[in-house]
Short mmCIF file of C-alpha atoms in Angstrom, two decimals:
data_model
loop_
_atom_site.label_atom_id
_atom_site.label_comp_id
_atom_site.label_asym_id
_atom_site.label_seq_id
_atom_site.Cartn_x
_atom_site.Cartn_y
_atom_site.Cartn_z
CA MET A 1 94.13 50.36 7.95
CA ALA A 2 90.94 48.88 9.55
CA GLN A 3 87.85 49.59 7.71
CA LEU A 4 84.72 50.55 9.73
CA SER A 5 81.35 48.34 8.78
CA ASP A 6 78.78 49.94 7.12
CA ASP A 7 76.49 46.84 7.93
CA CYS A 8 74.48 47.76 11.27
CA PHE A 9 73.84 44.07 11.94
CA ALA A 10 77.22 42.74 10.91
CA PHE A 11 77.85 41.24 14.31
CA GLY A 12 76.06 38.34 16.25
CA GLY A 13 76.91 34.98 14.29
CA ALA A 14 76.28 33.59 10.83
CA LEU A 15 73.31 34.55 8.99
CA THR A 16 70.71 32.04 8.20
CA PRO A 17 69.79 31.69 4.58
CA ALA A 18 66.13 32.70 3.60
CA ALA A 19 65.60 29.12 2.04
CA GLU A 20 66.96 27.56 5.44
CA ALA A 21 64.81 29.47 7.18
CA LEU A 22 61.70 28.68 5.49
CA ALA A 23 62.45 25.07 5.32
CA ARG A 24 62.92 25.24 9.19
CA LEU A 25 59.45 26.96 9.45
CA GLU A 26 58.22 23.91 7.69
CA SER A 27 59.58 21.32 9.67
CA VAL A 28 58.44 22.92 13.19
CA VAL A 29 55.02 24.35 12.57
CA HIS A 30 51.97 22.10 12.78
CA PRO A 31 48.36 23.16 12.36
CA ILE A 32 46.17 23.72 15.29
CA ALA A 33 43.50 20.70 15.55
CA GLU A 34 40.55 22.37 16.41
CA THR A 35 37.61 22.91 13.74
CA GLU A 36 34.40 24.30 13.56
CA SER A 37 31.30 23.88 11.22
CA VAL A 38 30.21 27.38 9.37
CA ASP A 39 27.48 28.19 7.07
CA LEU A 40 28.68 28.89 3.79
CA ARG A 41 28.39 32.43 3.69
CA ALA A 42 30.73 32.48 6.43
CA ALA A 43 33.28 29.96 4.87
CA ASN A 44 34.86 32.66 2.32
CA GLY A 45 38.51 33.03 3.63
CA ARG A 46 38.58 30.54 5.96
CA ILE A 47 40.62 27.25 5.75
CA LEU A 48 38.87 24.07 4.96
CA ALA A 49 39.29 21.29 7.29
CA GLU A 50 37.40 18.53 5.39
CA THR A 51 37.69 16.88 1.97
CA VAL A 52 34.46 17.39 0.07
CA VAL A 53 33.31 14.90 -2.18
CA SER A 54 30.15 15.32 -4.38
CA GLU A 55 27.16 13.18 -3.77
CA ARG A 56 25.60 14.51 -6.94
CA ALA A 57 26.23 15.27 -10.77
CA VAL A 58 26.38 18.87 -11.63
CA PRO A 59 24.62 19.71 -13.79
CA PRO A 60 22.03 16.98 -12.59
CA HIS A 61 20.57 16.47 -16.12
CA ASP A 62 21.25 17.11 -19.82
CA ASN A 63 20.33 20.52 -20.75
CA ALA A 64 20.47 23.09 -23.39
CA ALA A 65 23.39 25.49 -23.63
CA VAL A 66 21.39 27.98 -25.78
CA ASP A 67 18.01 29.38 -26.63
CA GLY A 68 16.94 27.27 -29.79
CA TYR A 69 15.58 24.18 -30.91
CA ALA A 70 16.41 20.39 -29.71
CA VAL A 71 16.33 17.88 -32.57
CA PHE A 72 17.63 14.46 -33.54
CA PHE A 73 20.84 15.04 -35.39
CA ASP A 74 19.55 12.02 -37.80
CA ASP A 75 16.80 13.92 -38.81
CA LEU A 76 19.00 16.52 -40.44
CA ASN A 77 19.73 16.87 -44.19
CA ALA A 78 23.33 17.27 -44.39
CA GLU A 79 23.28 19.16 -47.72
CA SER A 80 20.26 21.51 -47.36
CA ASP A 81 17.76 23.01 -45.11
CA THR A 82 15.30 20.69 -42.89
CA ARG A 83 11.79 21.30 -42.02
CA LEU A 84 10.61 20.08 -38.82
CA THR A 85 7.38 20.40 -36.75
CA CYS A 86 7.71 22.09 -33.17
CA THR A 87 5.75 20.39 -31.03
CA GLY A 88 6.76 21.51 -27.63
CA ARG A 89 8.48 23.71 -25.18
CA ALA A 90 11.04 23.24 -22.42
CA ALA A 91 12.48 26.18 -20.17
CA ALA A 92 14.77 25.96 -17.17
CA GLY A 93 12.70 24.65 -14.57
CA HIS A 94 10.05 23.51 -16.74
CA PRO A 95 10.92 20.33 -18.67
CA LEU A 96 8.93 19.17 -21.53
CA GLY A 97 7.47 16.00 -19.28
CA ARG A 98 7.78 13.62 -22.05
CA ALA A 99 9.92 11.93 -24.69
CA ALA A 100 10.34 13.68 -27.89
CA GLY A 101 9.84 11.54 -31.18
CA ARG A 102 11.74 11.50 -34.42
CA GLY A 103 10.74 14.43 -36.86
CA GLU A 104 9.84 16.75 -33.78
CA ALA A 105 11.88 19.97 -32.92
CA ILE A 106 11.43 21.01 -29.09
CA ARG A 107 11.65 24.80 -28.55
CA VAL A 108 14.30 24.93 -25.63
CA PHE A 109 15.73 28.02 -23.51
CA THR A 110 19.17 27.98 -21.86
CA GLY A 111 19.34 25.40 -19.16
CA ALA A 112 15.91 23.69 -19.95
CA PRO A 113 16.46 20.08 -19.33
CA MET A 114 16.88 18.09 -22.60
CA PRO A 115 13.79 15.67 -23.34
CA PRO A 116 14.60 12.43 -23.95
CA GLY A 117 15.52 11.72 -27.47
CA PRO A 118 16.94 14.60 -29.27
CA ASP A 119 20.67 15.10 -29.08
CA THR A 120 21.37 18.21 -30.70
CA VAL A 121 20.46 21.97 -30.16
CA LEU A 122 20.46 24.80 -32.69
CA MET A 123 20.67 28.27 -31.88
CA GLN A 124 17.43 30.18 -32.47
CA GLU A 125 19.45 32.84 -34.55
CA ASP A 126 20.40 30.08 -37.26
CA CYS A 127 16.91 28.87 -37.60
CA ARG A 128 13.52 30.24 -38.96
CA ALA A 129 10.02 29.47 -37.72
CA ASP A 130 7.38 28.97 -40.37
CA GLY A 131 3.87 28.60 -38.68
CA ASP A 132 4.05 25.30 -36.53
CA ALA A 133 7.25 24.35 -38.20
CA VAL A 134 11.08 25.53 -38.06
CA ILE A 135 13.50 25.46 -40.94
CA VAL A 136 17.13 24.38 -39.74
CA PRO A 137 20.10 24.84 -41.98
CA PRO A 138 22.67 22.28 -42.64
CA GLY A 139 26.15 22.07 -40.97
CA ILE A 140 25.50 21.75 -37.35
CA LYS A 141 27.52 18.90 -35.46
CA ARG A 142 25.94 16.00 -33.49
CA GLY A 143 25.62 16.88 -29.94
CA ALA A 144 26.15 20.87 -30.41
CA ASN A 145 24.93 23.05 -27.74
CA ARG A 146 24.14 20.31 -25.43
CA ARG A 147 25.32 20.07 -22.01
CA ASN A 148 25.76 16.74 -20.47
CA ALA A 149 24.65 15.64 -16.99
CA GLY A 150 27.93 15.26 -14.76
CA GLU A 151 29.66 17.34 -17.45
CA ASP A 152 31.10 19.73 -14.61
CA ILE A 153 31.02 17.35 -11.57
CA ALA A 154 30.56 13.61 -11.70
CA PRO A 155 28.98 11.82 -8.48
CA GLY A 156 32.08 10.87 -6.26
CA THR A 157 34.43 13.36 -7.64
CA THR A 158 36.70 15.15 -4.79
CA ILE A 159 35.66 18.74 -5.69
CA LEU A 160 37.57 20.56 -2.57
CA THR A 161 40.48 19.24 -0.53
CA ALA A 162 41.33 19.81 3.20
CA GLY A 163 43.74 22.58 3.69
CA LYS A 164 42.53 25.09 1.12
CA ALA A 165 42.00 28.69 1.68
CA LEU A 166 38.54 29.15 0.49
CA ARG A 167 37.68 31.73 -2.14
CA PRO A 168 34.18 32.72 -3.43
CA GLN A 169 34.32 30.14 -6.35
CA ASP A 170 35.15 27.44 -3.95
CA VAL A 171 32.12 28.48 -1.64
CA GLY A 172 30.08 28.51 -4.76
CA LEU A 173 31.34 25.21 -5.98
CA ALA A 174 30.32 23.61 -2.74
CA ALA A 175 26.94 25.16 -3.01
CA SER A 176 26.40 23.58 -6.55
CA VAL A 177 26.58 20.08 -4.97
CA GLY A 178 24.09 21.23 -2.26
CA ARG A 179 26.36 21.66 0.74
CA THR A 180 25.00 24.27 3.45
CA ALA A 181 27.83 24.44 5.52
CA LEU A 182 31.70 23.33 5.57
CA ALA A 183 34.19 22.00 8.34
CA VAL A 184 36.88 24.72 8.71
CA PHE A 185 40.07 25.14 11.20
CA ARG A 186 39.22 27.89 13.72
CA ARG A 187 40.88 31.14 13.43
CA LEU A 188 44.15 31.72 14.77
CA ARG A 189 44.36 33.95 17.84
CA VAL A 190 47.35 36.17 17.36
CA ALA A 191 48.74 38.65 19.95
CA ILE A 192 50.65 41.75 18.25
CA PHE A 193 52.92 43.99 20.11
CA SER A 194 55.08 46.73 19.11
CA THR A 195 58.06 47.65 21.19
CA GLY A 196 60.36 51.00 22.03
CA ASP A 197 60.39 53.76 24.10
CA GLU A 198 60.34 55.84 20.83
CA VAL A 199 57.24 54.63 19.65
CA TYR A 200 54.07 56.47 20.10
CA GLU A 201 50.45 55.56 19.39
CA PRO A 202 49.15 57.87 16.24
CA GLY A 203 47.54 61.04 17.82
CA ALA A 204 49.45 61.15 21.13
CA ALA A 205 51.99 64.11 21.53
CA LEU A 206 55.32 63.20 20.20
CA GLY A 207 58.14 63.17 22.52
CA GLU A 208 61.72 64.11 21.54
CA GLY A 209 62.79 61.51 19.38
CA GLY A 210 59.46 60.00 19.08
CA ILE A 211 57.75 58.35 15.92
CA TYR A 212 54.38 57.03 15.33
CA ASP A 213 53.59 53.23 15.40
CA SER A 214 52.70 52.38 12.01
CA ASN A 215 54.06 48.62 12.14
CA ARG A 216 51.23 47.31 14.41
CA TYR A 217 48.50 48.70 11.76
CA VAL A 218 50.55 46.86 9.00
CA ILE A 219 50.98 43.43 10.92
CA ALA A 220 47.26 43.61 12.01
CA GLY A 221 45.94 44.36 8.64
CA LEU A 222 48.18 41.56 6.87
CA ALA A 223 47.24 38.92 9.83
CA GLU A 224 43.52 39.73 9.39
CA ARG A 225 43.60 39.28 5.62
CA LEU A 226 45.21 35.90 6.38
CA GLY A 227 41.95 35.11 8.56
CA CYS A 228 43.44 35.75 12.07
CA ALA A 229 41.74 36.92 15.13
CA VAL A 230 43.95 39.67 16.26
CA THR A 231 44.44 40.90 19.67
CA ASP A 232 46.40 44.34 19.92
CA MET A 233 48.36 44.48 22.73
CA GLY A 234 49.64 47.98 22.13
CA ILE A 235 53.34 49.35 22.66
CA LEU A 236 56.04 47.75 24.96
CA PRO A 237 58.64 49.83 26.49
CA ASP A 238 62.17 48.89 26.25
CA ASP A 239 62.02 46.92 29.47
CA LEU A 240 63.13 43.23 29.65
CA ASP A 241 60.75 42.18 32.33
CA THR A 242 57.79 43.96 30.75
CA ILE A 243 58.23 42.33 27.67
CA ALA A 244 58.58 38.99 29.29
CA GLY A 245 55.63 39.38 31.33
CA ALA A 246 53.46 40.22 28.29
CA LEU A 247 54.87 37.34 26.12
CA ALA A 248 54.34 34.90 29.06
CA ALA A 249 50.55 36.12 29.71
CA ARG A 250 49.62 36.05 25.93
CA SER A 251 51.03 32.80 25.31
CA ARG A 252 48.32 31.20 27.73
CA ASP A 253 45.54 32.25 25.55
CA HIS A 254 46.95 32.70 21.98
CA ASP A 255 48.23 30.72 19.07
CA LEU A 256 51.00 32.86 17.94
CA LEU A 257 53.03 35.92 19.31
CA LEU A 258 53.97 38.65 16.79
CA THR A 259 56.24 41.55 17.83
CA SER A 260 57.95 44.43 15.86
CA GLY A 261 61.51 45.75 17.11
CA GLY A 262 63.60 44.98 19.89
CA MET A 263 65.51 42.16 17.69
CA SER A 264 69.03 43.65 16.81
CA THR A 265 71.92 43.64 18.87
CA GLY A 266 71.46 47.04 20.79
CA ASP A 267 71.53 47.39 24.70
CA GLU A 268 67.71 48.50 24.65
CA ASP A 269 66.63 45.52 22.22
CA HIS A 270 65.26 43.10 24.81
CA VAL A 271 62.76 41.02 22.93
CA LYS A 272 65.37 38.18 21.88
CA ALA A 273 66.39 37.96 25.56
CA ALA A 274 62.76 38.08 26.70
CA VAL A 275 62.03 34.98 24.52
CA GLU A 276 65.07 32.95 25.10
CA ALA A 277 64.13 33.14 29.05
CA LEU A 278 60.69 31.78 28.24
CA GLY A 279 61.39 29.54 25.54
CA HIS A 280 63.94 29.22 22.63
CA LEU A 281 64.94 30.71 19.18
CA HIS A 282 64.83 28.49 15.92
CA PHE A 283 66.52 31.23 14.19
CA TRP A 284 67.80 34.91 14.49
CA ARG A 285 69.17 37.21 11.85
CA LEU A 286 68.71 36.04 8.19
CA ALA A 287 70.88 36.71 5.32
CA ILE A 288 68.29 38.86 3.84
CA ARG A 289 67.40 42.70 2.66
CA PRO A 290 65.41 44.27 4.09
CA GLY A 291 65.00 42.78 7.41
CA ARG A 292 67.89 40.89 8.60
CA PRO A 293 66.80 40.82 12.42
CA ILE A 294 64.00 38.49 12.35
CA ALA A 295 63.46 35.58 14.52
CA LEU A 296 61.21 32.33 14.85
CA GLY A 297 60.90 30.84 18.34
CA GLN A 298 58.32 29.83 21.14
CA VAL A 299 57.38 31.04 24.30
CA GLY A 300 56.35 27.90 25.96
CA ARG A 301 54.53 25.93 23.15
CA VAL A 302 53.47 28.89 21.55
CA PRO A 303 55.26 30.02 18.16
CA PHE A 304 56.67 33.28 18.42
CA ILE A 305 57.62 35.51 15.55
CA GLY A 306 59.84 38.77 16.04
CA LEU A 307 59.84 41.29 13.14
CA PRO A 308 62.27 44.03 12.68
CA GLY A 309 61.56 47.46 13.55
CA ASN A 310 61.55 49.39 10.26
CA PRO A 311 58.21 49.47 8.63
CA VAL A 312 59.08 48.21 5.10
CA ALA A 313 60.92 45.33 6.65
CA VAL A 314 58.02 44.54 8.80
CA MET A 315 56.19 44.14 5.63
CA VAL A 316 58.53 42.16 3.77
CA THR A 317 59.41 39.85 6.39
CA PHE A 318 55.84 39.35 7.38
CA LEU A 319 54.95 38.34 3.82
CA ARG A 320 57.79 36.15 3.25
CA PHE A 321 58.03 34.42 6.57
CA ALA A 322 55.12 35.09 9.08
CA ARG A 323 52.82 34.36 6.39
CA PRO A 324 53.76 30.87 5.54
CA LEU A 325 54.02 30.14 9.27
CA ILE A 326 50.38 31.65 9.95
CA LEU A 327 49.10 29.60 7.06
CA ARG A 328 50.67 26.49 8.03
CA LEU A 329 49.76 26.87 11.57
CA GLY A 330 45.96 27.52 10.52
CA GLY A 331 45.71 24.45 8.67
CA CYS A 332 46.38 25.57 5.16
CA THR A 333 48.52 23.59 2.56
CA GLU A 334 48.93 25.98 0.10
CA VAL A 335 51.47 28.60 1.42
CA GLU A 336 53.65 29.53 -1.34
CA PRO A 337 52.57 32.46 -3.32
CA ALA A 338 52.69 32.94 -7.10
CA HIS A 339 55.84 34.18 -8.80
CA TYR A 340 55.78 35.74 -12.29
CA ARG A 341 58.15 36.08 -14.53
CA VAL A 342 58.71 39.72 -15.81
CA PRO A 343 61.43 41.99 -17.11
CA ALA A 344 63.22 44.30 -14.77
CA GLY A 345 62.74 47.99 -16.23
CA PHE A 346 66.03 49.06 -14.17
CA ASP A 347 69.57 48.49 -13.36
CA TYR A 348 70.37 47.17 -9.97
CA LYS A 349 73.59 46.20 -7.94
CA LYS A 350 73.42 43.87 -4.70
CA LYS A 351 75.73 42.00 -2.44
CA ARG A 352 76.20 38.04 -3.04
CA GLY A 353 74.83 35.73 -0.69
CA ARG A 354 71.89 37.55 0.40
CA ARG A 355 68.10 37.35 -0.63
CA GLU A 356 66.67 40.77 -1.41
CA TRP A 357 62.99 42.04 -2.15
CA LEU A 358 62.43 45.30 -3.98
CA ARG A 359 59.40 47.02 -3.94
CA ALA A 360 58.09 47.55 -7.50
CA ARG A 361 54.97 47.65 -9.65
CA LEU A 362 54.02 46.52 -13.13
CA SER A 363 54.04 49.04 -15.92
CA THR A 364 53.59 49.03 -19.78
CA GLN A 365 57.03 49.41 -21.54
CA PRO A 366 57.80 51.23 -24.67
CA ASP A 367 57.62 48.07 -26.59
CA GLY A 368 54.15 47.22 -25.17
CA THR A 369 55.10 44.54 -22.93
CA LEU A 370 54.55 44.44 -19.00
CA GLY A 371 57.78 45.17 -17.04
CA ALA A 372 58.63 45.96 -13.25
CA GLU A 373 59.21 49.56 -12.29
CA LYS A 374 61.37 49.98 -8.85
CA PHE A 375 60.67 52.61 -6.60
CA GLY A 376 63.58 55.02 -6.42
CA ARG A 377 64.66 54.53 -2.85
CA ASP A 378 65.50 51.36 -1.25
CA GLY A 379 65.58 51.93 2.55
CA ALA A 380 63.81 49.90 5.03
CA GLY A 381 62.09 52.88 6.72
CA ILE A 382 60.27 54.25 3.23
CA LEU A 383 56.95 53.05 3.63
CA THR A 384 55.83 55.22 0.66
CA SER A 385 57.92 52.67 -1.37
CA ALA A 386 55.27 49.71 -0.36
CA VAL A 387 52.25 52.34 -1.15
CA PHE A 388 53.84 52.91 -4.50
CA ALA A 389 54.42 49.03 -5.38
CA ASP A 390 51.76 46.43 -6.42
CA GLY A 391 54.32 43.68 -5.43
CA LEU A 392 57.93 42.79 -4.69
CA ILE A 393 60.89 41.58 -6.90
CA GLU A 394 62.57 38.59 -5.36
CA LEU A 395 66.28 38.43 -6.21
CA PRO A 396 68.41 35.22 -5.29
CA GLU A 397 71.68 34.94 -3.17
CA GLU A 398 73.87 34.34 -6.08
CA LEU A 399 72.79 37.83 -8.24
CA THR A 400 75.11 40.50 -7.87
CA THR A 401 74.14 42.59 -11.00
CA LEU A 402 70.66 43.11 -12.68
CA SER A 403 70.41 44.79 -16.05
CA ALA A 404 67.12 46.27 -17.42
CA GLY A 405 65.40 43.59 -19.65
CA THR A 406 66.48 40.85 -17.46
CA MET A 407 63.72 38.39 -16.21
CA VAL A 408 62.99 38.68 -12.51
CA ASP A 409 60.59 36.94 -10.25
CA PHE A 410 57.72 39.15 -9.23
CA LEU A 411 55.00 38.37 -6.49
CA PRO A 412 51.75 40.45 -6.48
CA PHE A 413 50.84 41.65 -3.19
CA ASN A 414 47.35 40.38 -3.94
CA GLU A 415 48.73 36.92 -4.13
CA MET A 416 50.03 37.32 -0.70
CA TYR A 417 47.09 38.45 1.19
CA ARG A 418 45.87 35.09 1.14
#
């Protein structure tokens, strides 16, 4: 007796494993060449196009790490208090202006340049003033509370490498060595489309069987978080000529084309045919869940990514497949998000041979440890699951049964938004 398939994408040839698709992405994508110089204030979130080598030391001089007194360690009594004459004062930006001699104590404040001579700083809380003298207790180590010139960065040190997505701390590091601008790759120009006669713009009156388009808003937001300049081309009808014409037109002035919907095997799914008429596909249909009908191809020489139509599948496949392509195309060399091993707080079964992503959030378990809590429903159209979650659990192809307490890979959303 024949059994009907419960897999709506069971037809269309062999499925491509996720790892193979990611490897193919790496092999076919090359970064854009254009760069520009931007002021440091505009550099956050951009992808660095130069290697930054410091020409100076940071800090530029030896300095005090605390408020206190700079002394010669060899002047200190190892067994009892030492009385030293306080003969000067140095503050940040206001050096003593001379070398200090043996037997002197110099009042210093955090960040003050160390005067030539003294090698150790005692915290003011550990000392007591007595007229023009200071009483220093025993027990300090030589060189304590002193920061050396170049302790953070020595001249000639490479501090940032090309291909890095710049974070606030990276920009701050460039500022610390005196840079005022950085060379970055220009922003990717990305055109996004939704497809489907049933898809309506939010706010419009819904026709029978209609749905509001959430996909473009998800895709645009994710692409913009990756630093892209997004052109929203709206909703395309289920018409081969219209879809092909729009893709061809936008390929002339964009670096990447991104669509959602129209990638499965139905009579009204025209995106795949349009791309094949204008260029070719590198892969289509992956052994994954959610989001099996996803395609990477090119229209002319412009890369194309066709995402599924269901909103959760759109988000998951964007983060795991579109994201690395966008980052590599934009010049970034750090494309794989961090995976954290956490215990699953649930039981789960899956098919062998496909990679799956579950929407989950971290929560404190009864024993006080951190664990992953799965959303109750797994459907690719349940967008509330992505709002509930703060990341994805990635399950490998060979896994079939997951028991509560088993360690799993957790990918936080905030690690994948850049």
